[in-house]
């Protein structure tokens, strides 16, 4: 069942909704879906409806439902890496169930986002997340933030568990969790150049604890995706059906 995101849609079962131009064109010209085709429409808050395509690029809404909220809300605080890596992290992180992406400049970040390109970048990354959510049927659209301060980001972070991935950490991941079933985990991943000792200390000051992901040095895009998959197995929705 193909899914399409329509933020702000008014979910009334039995009602008819006109598809916006871009989506209408994609469904009719690219996907060549015909009247009678069944699709899912979701608004990004978890609600979705089965819908039937009608002749005049309208859809008729059927049953409205709510996708279960993730058992564990995962926030990925990602030290900004270089361009294409970031897009991979957003796409794969969405598939793996990241609820909140926080892209933050760190001391050794090579990637930088110029102020005059900030809105354009946010829009592009938002589309990448929305397309990944559509493809994997993630109806709780991940949040995306682009704060300017690592320190403020750490200070504002809230979670049952707060971790930072550090290849020099002596703390094993296993057995280190205080809560039996954390409802929210915030995890920091450094950029390609890693976290500085000062950043590691700052994270600890704000209640984050370091964890190791084993003996190999993972690329920044690998480390974040690995920890999200592990957390989803331990506390999220990847351990069972
Ligand atoms: N300092 C590394 C590069 C950093 S890797 C080097 O010498 O090449 C990018 C980020 O991935 C790190 O900041 C850390 O957050 C995470 N990371 C990579 N390997 C890790 C490991 N084995 N354990 C914990 N974190 C790791």
PDB file of C-alpha atoms and ligand atoms in Angstrom:
ATOM      1  CA  UNK A   1       0.000   0.000   0.000  1.00  0.00           C
ATOM      2  CA  UNK A   2       1.639   3.216  -1.122  1.00  0.00           C
ATOM      3  CA  UNK A   3       1.648   6.049   1.402  1.00  0.00           C
ATOM      4  CA  UNK A   4       1.682   9.799   0.911  1.00  0.00           C
ATOM      5  CA  UNK A   5       2.221  12.581   3.444  1.00  0.00           C
ATOM      6  CA  UNK A   6      -0.329  15.393   3.565  1.00  0.00           C
ATOM      7  CA  UNK A   7       0.459  17.514   6.637  1.00  0.00           C
ATOM      8  CA  UNK A   8      -2.611  19.222   8.055  1.00  0.00           C
ATOM      9  CA  UNK A   9      -5.102  16.961   6.312  1.00  0.00           C
ATOM     10  CA  UNK A  10      -8.538  16.941   7.951  1.00  0.00           C
ATOM     11  CA  UNK A  11      -9.138  13.270   8.666  1.00  0.00           C
ATOM     12  CA  UNK A  12     -12.870  12.705   8.304  1.00  0.00           C
ATOM     13  CA  UNK A  13     -13.804   9.222   7.211  1.00  0.00           C
ATOM     14  CA  UNK A  14     -15.978   9.308   4.113  1.00  0.00           C
ATOM     15  CA  UNK A  15     -14.886  12.833   3.162  1.00  0.00           C
ATOM     16  CA  UNK A  16     -13.258  13.800  -0.125  1.00  0.00           C
ATOM     17  CA  UNK A  17      -9.857  15.494  -0.231  1.00  0.00           C
ATOM     18  CA  UNK A  18      -8.316  17.223  -3.241  1.00  0.00           C
ATOM     19  CA  UNK A  19      -4.687  16.240  -3.732  1.00  0.00           C
ATOM     20  CA  UNK A  20      -2.215  19.141  -4.047  1.00  0.00           C
ATOM     21  CA  UNK A  21      -0.815  19.666  -7.542  1.00  0.00           C
ATOM     22  CA  UNK A  22       2.630  18.171  -7.001  1.00  0.00           C
ATOM     23  CA  UNK A  23       1.237  15.038  -5.388  1.00  0.00           C
ATOM     24  CA  UNK A  24      -1.524  14.751  -7.996  1.00  0.00           C
ATOM     25  CA  UNK A  25       1.095  14.878 -10.769  1.00  0.00           C
ATOM     26  CA  UNK A  26       3.317  12.306  -9.030  1.00  0.00           C
ATOM     27  CA  UNK A  27       0.458   9.869  -8.459  1.00  0.00           C
ATOM     28  CA  UNK A  28      -1.038  10.204 -11.913  1.00  0.00           C
ATOM     29  CA  UNK A  29       1.984  10.775 -14.173  1.00  0.00           C
ATOM     30  CA  UNK A  30       4.846   9.033 -12.377  1.00  0.00           C
ATOM     31  CA  UNK A  31       3.095   6.238 -10.524  1.00  0.00           C
ATOM     32  CA  UNK A  32       0.253   6.067 -13.066  1.00  0.00           C
ATOM     33  CA  UNK A  33      -2.194   5.080 -10.357  1.00  0.00           C
ATOM     34  CA  UNK A  34      -5.741   4.800 -11.670  1.00  0.00           C
ATOM     35  CA  UNK A  35      -9.076   5.707 -10.059  1.00  0.00           C
ATOM     36  CA  UNK A  36      -9.960   2.988  -7.600  1.00  0.00           C
ATOM     37  CA  UNK A  37      -6.358   2.585  -6.435  1.00  0.00           C
ATOM     38  CA  UNK A  38      -6.050   2.351  -2.654  1.00  0.00           C
ATOM     39  CA  UNK A  39      -3.419   4.427  -0.833  1.00  0.00           C
ATOM     40  CA  UNK A  40      -2.570   5.575   2.687  1.00  0.00           C
ATOM     41  CA  UNK A  41      -2.536   9.294   3.508  1.00  0.00           C
ATOM     42  CA  UNK A  42      -0.755  10.366   6.684  1.00  0.00           C
ATOM     43  CA  UNK A  43      -0.237  13.761   8.293  1.00  0.00           C
ATOM     44  CA  UNK A  44       3.013  13.113  10.162  1.00  0.00           C
ATOM     45  CA  UNK A  45       1.493  13.041  13.662  1.00  0.00           C
ATOM     46  CA  UNK A  46       0.838   9.284  13.558  1.00  0.00           C
ATOM     47  CA  UNK A  47      -2.673   9.468  12.132  1.00  0.00           C
ATOM     48  CA  UNK A  48      -3.373   7.968   8.726  1.00  0.00           C
ATOM     49  CA  UNK A  49      -6.300   6.997   6.580  1.00  0.00           C
ATOM     50  CA  UNK A  50      -6.903   4.459   3.893  1.00  0.00           C
ATOM     51  CA  UNK A  51      -8.086   6.292   0.811  1.00  0.00           C
ATOM     52  CA  UNK A  52      -9.387   5.511  -2.641  1.00  0.00           C
ATOM     53  CA  UNK A  53      -8.246   7.506  -5.651  1.00  0.00           C
ATOM     54  CA  UNK A  54     -11.122   9.156  -7.515  1.00  0.00           C
ATOM     55  CA  UNK A  55     -11.239  10.394 -11.106  1.00  0.00           C
ATOM     56  CA  UNK A  56     -10.632  14.110 -10.552  1.00  0.00           C
ATOM     57  CA  UNK A  57      -7.434  13.702  -8.442  1.00  0.00           C
ATOM     58  CA  UNK A  58      -9.518  13.633  -5.343  1.00  0.00           C
ATOM     59  CA  UNK A  59      -9.425  10.865  -2.810  1.00  0.00           C
ATOM     60  CA  UNK A  60     -12.145   9.528  -0.588  1.00  0.00           C
ATOM     61  CA  UNK A  61     -11.014   8.825   2.937  1.00  0.00           C
ATOM     62  CA  UNK A  62     -11.872   5.480   4.468  1.00  0.00           C
ATOM     63  CA  UNK A  63     -10.939   4.257   7.908  1.00  0.00           C
ATOM     64  CA  UNK A  64      -8.876   6.700   9.954  1.00  0.00           C
ATOM     65  CA  UNK A  65      -6.325   5.079  12.285  1.00  0.00           C
ATOM     66  CA  UNK A  66      -3.413   5.971  14.548  1.00  0.00           C
ATOM     67  CA  UNK A  67      -0.035   4.313  14.160  1.00  0.00           C
ATOM     68  CA  UNK A  68       1.315   3.296  17.599  1.00  0.00           C
ATOM     69  CA  UNK A  69       3.765   5.800  19.037  1.00  0.00           C
ATOM     70  CA  UNK A  70       7.339   4.470  19.219  1.00  0.00           C
ATOM     71  CA  UNK A  71       7.951   2.589  22.500  1.00  0.00           C
ATOM     72  CA  UNK A  72      11.195   4.499  22.906  1.00  0.00           C
ATOM     73  CA  UNK A  73      11.702   8.026  21.539  1.00  0.00           C
ATOM     74  CA  UNK A  74      15.239   8.255  20.122  1.00  0.00           C
ATOM     75  CA  UNK A  75      16.879  11.650  19.661  1.00  0.00           C
ATOM     76  CA  UNK A  76      20.059  11.684  17.595  1.00  0.00           C
ATOM     77  CA  UNK A  77      22.320  14.668  18.279  1.00  0.00           C
ATOM     78  CA  UNK A  78      24.555  14.478  15.226  1.00  0.00           C
ATOM     79  CA  UNK A  79      27.758  16.495  14.913  1.00  0.00           C
ATOM     80  CA  UNK A  80      27.329  18.020  11.461  1.00  0.00           C
ATOM     81  CA  UNK A  81      29.233  15.932   8.899  1.00  0.00           C
ATOM     82  CA  UNK A  82      29.875  16.676   5.263  1.00  0.00           C
ATOM     83  CA  UNK A  83      26.836  17.017   2.963  1.00  0.00           C
ATOM     84  CA  UNK A  84      26.031  13.650   1.448  1.00  0.00           C
ATOM     85  CA  UNK A  85      26.750  11.782   4.690  1.00  0.00           C
ATOM     86  CA  UNK A  86      24.143  13.890   6.420  1.00  0.00           C
ATOM     87  CA  UNK A  87      21.497  12.978   3.854  1.00  0.00           C
ATOM     88  CA  UNK A  88      22.310   9.291   4.342  1.00  0.00           C
ATOM     89  CA  UNK A  89      21.966   9.678   8.130  1.00  0.00           C
ATOM     90  CA  UNK A  90      18.576  11.398   7.765  1.00  0.00           C
ATOM     91  CA  UNK A  91      17.237   8.803   5.348  1.00  0.00           C
ATOM     92  CA  UNK A  92      18.501   5.690   7.153  1.00  0.00           C
ATOM     93  CA  UNK A  93      17.839   7.171  10.589  1.00  0.00           C
ATOM     94  CA  UNK A  94      14.205   7.740   9.610  1.00  0.00           C
ATOM     95  CA  UNK A  95      13.900   4.156   8.407  1.00  0.00           C
ATOM     96  CA  UNK A  96      15.385   2.911  11.690  1.00  0.00           C
ATOM     97  CA  UNK A  97      12.952   4.997  13.716  1.00  0.00           C
ATOM     98  CA  UNK A  98      14.803   8.105  14.910  1.00  0.00           C
ATOM     99  CA  UNK A  99      12.153  10.453  16.337  1.00  0.00           C
ATOM    100  CA  UNK A 100      14.235  13.619  16.492  1.00  0.00           C
ATOM    101  CA  UNK A 101      17.312  14.695  14.525  1.00  0.00           C
ATOM    102  CA  UNK A 102      19.379  17.487  16.071  1.00  0.00           C
ATOM    103  CA  UNK A 103      22.132  18.592  13.678  1.00  0.00           C
ATOM    104  CA  UNK A 104      24.704  20.587  15.590  1.00  0.00           C
ATOM    105  CA  UNK A 105      28.089  22.139  14.772  1.00  0.00           C
ATOM    106  CA  UNK A 106      30.901  20.675  16.844  1.00  0.00           C
ATOM    107  CA  UNK A 107      34.527  21.691  17.183  1.00  0.00           C
ATOM    108  CA  UNK A 108      35.736  19.257  14.550  1.00  0.00           C
ATOM    109  CA  UNK A 109      32.779  19.509  12.206  1.00  0.00           C
ATOM    110  CA  UNK A 110      34.055  19.891   8.641  1.00  0.00           C
ATOM    111  CA  UNK A 111      30.558  20.442   7.277  1.00  0.00           C
ATOM    112  CA  UNK A 112      29.252  23.949   7.898  1.00  0.00           C
ATOM    113  CA  UNK A 113      25.833  25.421   7.103  1.00  0.00           C
ATOM    114  CA  UNK A 114      26.029  29.029   5.991  1.00  0.00           C
ATOM    115  CA  UNK A 115      23.307  31.179   7.533  1.00  0.00           C
ATOM    116  CA  UNK A 116      22.060  32.211   4.111  1.00  0.00           C
ATOM    117  CA  UNK A 117      21.564  28.580   3.123  1.00  0.00           C
ATOM    118  CA  UNK A 118      19.961  27.458   6.369  1.00  0.00           C
ATOM    119  CA  UNK A 119      16.334  27.608   5.235  1.00  0.00           C
ATOM    120  CA  UNK A 120      17.127  25.969   1.901  1.00  0.00           C
ATOM    121  CA  UNK A 121      19.031  23.179   3.656  1.00  0.00           C
ATOM    122  CA  UNK A 122      16.250  22.630   6.210  1.00  0.00           C
ATOM    123  CA  UNK A 123      13.708  22.404   3.415  1.00  0.00           C
ATOM    124  CA  UNK A 124      15.810  19.866   1.473  1.00  0.00           C
ATOM    125  CA  UNK A 125      16.493  17.760   4.542  1.00  0.00           C
ATOM    126  CA  UNK A 126      12.839  17.910   5.534  1.00  0.00           C
ATOM    127  CA  UNK A 127      11.918  16.475   2.128  1.00  0.00           C
ATOM    128  CA  UNK A 128      14.469  13.672   2.535  1.00  0.00           C
ATOM    129  CA  UNK A 129      12.958  12.781   5.902  1.00  0.00           C
ATOM    130  CA  UNK A 130       9.405  12.977   4.568  1.00  0.00           C
ATOM    131  CA  UNK A 131      10.244  10.763   1.570  1.00  0.00           C
ATOM    132  CA  UNK A 132      11.978   8.216   3.814  1.00  0.00           C
ATOM    133  CA  UNK A 133       8.987   8.247   6.204  1.00  0.00           C
ATOM    134  CA  UNK A 134       6.611   7.762   3.295  1.00  0.00           C
ATOM    135  CA  UNK A 135       8.641   4.861   1.905  1.00  0.00           C
ATOM    136  CA  UNK A 136       8.959   3.017   5.232  1.00  0.00           C
ATOM    137  CA  UNK A 137       5.442   3.866   6.485  1.00  0.00           C
ATOM    138  CA  UNK A 138       6.746   5.852   9.434  1.00  0.00           C
ATOM    139  CA  UNK A 139       3.658   7.925  10.141  1.00  0.00           C
ATOM    140  CA  UNK A 140       5.225   9.778  13.085  1.00  0.00           C
ATOM    141  CA  UNK A 141       7.339  12.188  11.048  1.00  0.00           C
ATOM    142  CA  UNK A 142      10.744  12.697  12.717  1.00  0.00           C
ATOM    143  CA  UNK A 143      11.468  16.211  13.993  1.00  0.00           C
ATOM    144  CA  UNK A 144      14.485  18.081  12.592  1.00  0.00           C
ATOM    145  CA  UNK A 145      16.310  20.892  14.399  1.00  0.00           C
ATOM    146  CA  UNK A 146      19.427  22.818  13.526  1.00  0.00           C
ATOM    147  CA  UNK A 147      20.594  24.550  16.712  1.00  0.00           C
ATOM    148  CA  UNK A 148      23.718  26.675  16.641  1.00  0.00           C
ATOM    149  CA  UNK A 149      25.177  25.711  20.020  1.00  0.00           C
ATOM    150  CA  UNK A 150      26.371  22.270  21.121  1.00  0.00           C
ATOM    151  CA  UNK A 151      26.436  23.373  24.756  1.00  0.00           C
ATOM    152  CA  UNK A 152      22.840  24.648  24.699  1.00  0.00           C
ATOM    153  CA  UNK A 153      21.748  21.490  22.905  1.00  0.00           C
ATOM    154  CA  UNK A 154      23.245  19.367  25.677  1.00  0.00           C
ATOM    155  CA  UNK A 155      21.716  21.562  28.384  1.00  0.00           C
ATOM    156  CA  UNK A 156      18.257  21.378  26.831  1.00  0.00           C
ATOM    157  CA  UNK A 157      18.336  17.629  26.122  1.00  0.00           C
ATOM    158  CA  UNK A 158      15.823  15.564  28.059  1.00  0.00           C
ATOM    159  CA  UNK A 159      15.704  11.766  28.164  1.00  0.00           C
ATOM    160  CA  UNK A 160      15.565   8.763  30.456  1.00  0.00           C
ATOM    161  CA  UNK A 161      19.013   7.911  29.129  1.00  0.00           C
ATOM    162  CA  UNK A 162      21.543  10.394  27.755  1.00  0.00           C
ATOM    163  CA  UNK A 163      24.552   8.862  25.983  1.00  0.00           C
ATOM    164  CA  UNK A 164      27.453  10.048  23.888  1.00  0.00           C
ATOM    165  CA  UNK A 165      29.324   7.689  21.633  1.00  0.00           C
ATOM    166  CA  UNK A 166      33.026   7.910  22.319  1.00  0.00           C
ATOM    167  CA  UNK A 167      35.580   5.540  20.838  1.00  0.00           C
ATOM    168  CA  UNK A 168      37.830   6.156  23.848  1.00  0.00           C
ATOM    169  CA  UNK A 169      35.103   5.265  26.357  1.00  0.00           C
ATOM    170  CA  UNK A 170      35.750   2.380  28.724  1.00  0.00           C
ATOM    171  CA  UNK A 171      32.017   1.986  29.372  1.00  0.00           C
ATOM    172  CA  UNK A 172      30.388  -0.964  27.711  1.00  0.00           C
ATOM    173  CA  UNK A 173      26.969  -0.474  26.184  1.00  0.00           C
ATOM    174  CA  UNK A 174      25.628  -3.679  27.715  1.00  0.00           C
ATOM    175  CA  UNK A 175      24.349  -3.447  31.236  1.00  0.00           C
ATOM    176  CA  UNK A 176      24.864   0.259  31.427  1.00  0.00           C
ATOM    177  CA  UNK A 177      21.272   1.346  31.273  1.00  0.00           C
ATOM    178  CA  UNK A 178      19.707   2.529  34.495  1.00  0.00           C
ATOM    179  CA  UNK A 179      16.095   2.352  33.393  1.00  0.00           C
ATOM    180  CA  UNK A 180      14.645  -1.086  32.602  1.00  0.00           C
ATOM    181  CA  UNK A 181      12.639   0.363  29.739  1.00  0.00           C
ATOM    182  CA  UNK A 182      13.727   3.875  28.878  1.00  0.00           C
ATOM    183  CA  UNK A 183      10.923   5.767  27.143  1.00  0.00           C
ATOM    184  CA  UNK A 184      13.377   8.208  25.633  1.00  0.00           C
ATOM    185  CA  UNK A 185      17.071   8.061  24.800  1.00  0.00           C
ATOM    186  CA  UNK A 186      19.232  10.944  23.595  1.00  0.00           C
ATOM    187  CA  UNK A 187      22.502   9.987  21.923  1.00  0.00           C
ATOM    188  CA  UNK A 188      25.334  12.222  20.700  1.00  0.00           C
ATOM    189  CA  UNK A 189      27.510  11.199  17.759  1.00  0.00           C
ATOM    190  CA  UNK A 190      30.580  13.207  16.828  1.00  0.00           C
ATOM    191  CA  UNK A 191      31.401  14.374  13.286  1.00  0.00           C
ATOM    192  CA  UNK A 192      34.113  12.819  11.100  1.00  0.00           C
ATOM    193  CA  UNK A 193      36.825  14.384  13.258  1.00  0.00           C
ATOM    194  CA  UNK A 194      35.330  12.998  16.439  1.00  0.00           C
ATOM    195  CA  UNK A 195      34.458  14.722  19.697  1.00  0.00           C
ATOM    196  CA  UNK A 196      37.103  16.775  21.468  1.00  0.00           C
ATOM    197  CA  UNK A 197      37.973  15.991  25.079  1.00  0.00           C
ATOM    198  CA  UNK A 198      36.350  19.303  26.026  1.00  0.00           C
ATOM    199  CA  UNK A 199      33.120  18.280  24.286  1.00  0.00           C
ATOM    200  CA  UNK A 200      33.175  14.907  26.043  1.00  0.00           C
ATOM    201  CA  UNK A 201      33.616  16.658  29.392  1.00  0.00           C
ATOM    202  CA  UNK A 202      30.832  19.113  28.559  1.00  0.00           C
ATOM    203  CA  UNK A 203      28.523  16.203  27.713  1.00  0.00           C
ATOM    204  CA  UNK A 204      29.304  14.554  31.041  1.00  0.00           C
ATOM    205  CA  UNK A 205      28.632  17.854  32.810  1.00  0.00           C
ATOM    206  CA  UNK A 206      25.134  17.781  31.332  1.00  0.00           C
ATOM    207  CA  UNK A 207      24.424  14.259  32.515  1.00  0.00           C
ATOM    208  CA  UNK A 208      25.441  12.334  29.405  1.00  0.00           C
ATOM    209  CA  UNK A 209      27.508   9.187  29.844  1.00  0.00           C
ATOM    210  CA  UNK A 210      29.955   7.869  27.302  1.00  0.00           C
ATOM    211  CA  UNK A 211      29.581   4.425  25.770  1.00  0.00           C
ATOM    212  CA  UNK A 212      31.781   2.431  23.461  1.00  0.00           C
ATOM    213  CA  UNK A 213      30.528   0.619  20.362  1.00  0.00           C
ATOM    214  CA  UNK A 214      33.452  -1.796  20.473  1.00  0.00           C
ATOM    215  CA  UNK A 215      37.002  -1.885  19.155  1.00  0.00           C
ATOM    216  CA  UNK A 216      36.499  -0.610  15.629  1.00  0.00           C
ATOM    217  CA  UNK A 217      36.438   3.112  14.791  1.00  0.00           C
ATOM    218  CA  UNK A 218      33.138   3.619  12.995  1.00  0.00           C
ATOM    219  CA  UNK A 219      32.493   6.462  10.550  1.00  0.00           C
ATOM    220  CA  UNK A 220      30.106   9.036  11.912  1.00  0.00           C
ATOM    221  CA  UNK A 221      27.299   7.886   9.638  1.00  0.00           C
ATOM    222  CA  UNK A 222      27.845   4.270  10.730  1.00  0.00           C
ATOM    223  CA  UNK A 223      28.007   4.948  14.454  1.00  0.00           C
ATOM    224  CA  UNK A 224      24.698   6.798  14.695  1.00  0.00           C
ATOM    225  CA  UNK A 225      22.821   4.216  12.651  1.00  0.00           C
ATOM    226  CA  UNK A 226      24.367   1.365  14.623  1.00  0.00           C
ATOM    227  CA  UNK A 227      23.345   2.761  18.015  1.00  0.00           C
ATOM    228  CA  UNK A 228      19.820   3.500  16.788  1.00  0.00           C
ATOM    229  CA  UNK A 229      19.407  -0.079  15.567  1.00  0.00           C
ATOM    230  CA  UNK A 230      20.751  -1.426  18.880  1.00  0.00           C
ATOM    231  CA  UNK A 231      18.424   0.834  20.895  1.00  0.00           C
ATOM    232  CA  UNK A 232      15.478  -0.198  18.737  1.00  0.00           C
ATOM    233  CA  UNK A 233      16.299  -3.833  19.432  1.00  0.00           C
ATOM    234  CA  UNK A 234      16.734  -3.265  23.172  1.00  0.00           C
ATOM    235  CA  UNK A 235      13.915  -0.817  23.862  1.00  0.00           C
ATOM    236  CA  UNK A 236      12.121  -0.031  20.650  1.00  0.00           C
ATOM    237  CA  UNK A 237      10.074  -1.830  18.052  1.00  0.00           C
ATOM    238  CA  UNK A 238      12.660  -3.901  16.213  1.00  0.00           C
ATOM    239  CA  UNK A 239      12.879  -6.809  18.654  1.00  0.00           C
ATOM    240  CA  UNK A 240       9.584  -8.407  17.806  1.00  0.00           C
ATOM    241  CA  UNK A 241       6.524  -8.117  15.618  1.00  0.00           C
TER     242      UNK A 241
HETATM  243  N1  LIG B   1      38.193   9.912  16.133  1.00  0.00           N
HETATM  244  C1  LIG B   1      37.849   9.007  15.034  1.00  0.00           C
HETATM  245  C2  LIG B   1      36.858   9.610  14.112  1.00  0.00           C
HETATM  246  C3  LIG B   1      35.554   9.846  14.799  1.00  0.00           C
HETATM  247  S1  LIG B   1      34.332   8.735  14.277  1.00  0.00           S
HETATM  248  C4  LIG B   1      39.110   8.658  14.245  1.00  0.00           C
HETATM  249  O1  LIG B   1      40.167   8.594  14.866  1.00  0.00           O
HETATM  250  O2  LIG B   1      39.030   8.430  13.048  1.00  0.00           O
HETATM  251  C5  LIG B   1      32.901   9.700  14.427  1.00  0.00           C
HETATM  252  C6  LIG B   1      32.075   9.447  15.687  1.00  0.00           C
HETATM  253  O3  LIG B   1      31.575   8.125  15.694  1.00  0.00           O
HETATM  254  C7  LIG B   1      32.825   9.570  16.998  1.00  0.00           C
HETATM  255  O4  LIG B   1      32.873  10.913  17.410  1.00  0.00           O
HETATM  256  C8  LIG B   1      31.958   8.749  17.923  1.00  0.00           C
HETATM  257  O5  LIG B   1      30.826   9.525  18.335  1.00  0.00           O
HETATM  258  C9  LIG B   1      31.483   7.632  17.040  1.00  0.00           C
HETATM  259  N2  LIG B   1      32.262   6.409  17.118  1.00  0.00           N
HETATM  260  C10 LIG B   1      33.029   5.851  16.165  1.00  0.00           C
HETATM  261  N3  LIG B   1      33.534   4.668  16.568  1.00  0.00           N
HETATM  262  C11 LIG B   1      33.089   4.465  17.838  1.00  0.00           C
HETATM  263  C12 LIG B   1      33.267   3.425  18.806  1.00  0.00           C
HETATM  264  N4  LIG B   1      33.994   2.330  18.546  1.00  0.00           N
HETATM  265  N5  LIG B   1      32.658   3.568  20.019  1.00  0.00           N
HETATM  266  C13 LIG B   1      31.913   4.674  20.302  1.00  0.00           C
HETATM  267  N6  LIG B   1      31.716   5.689  19.429  1.00  0.00           N
HETATM  268  C14 LIG B   1      32.284   5.579  18.200  1.00  0.00           C
END
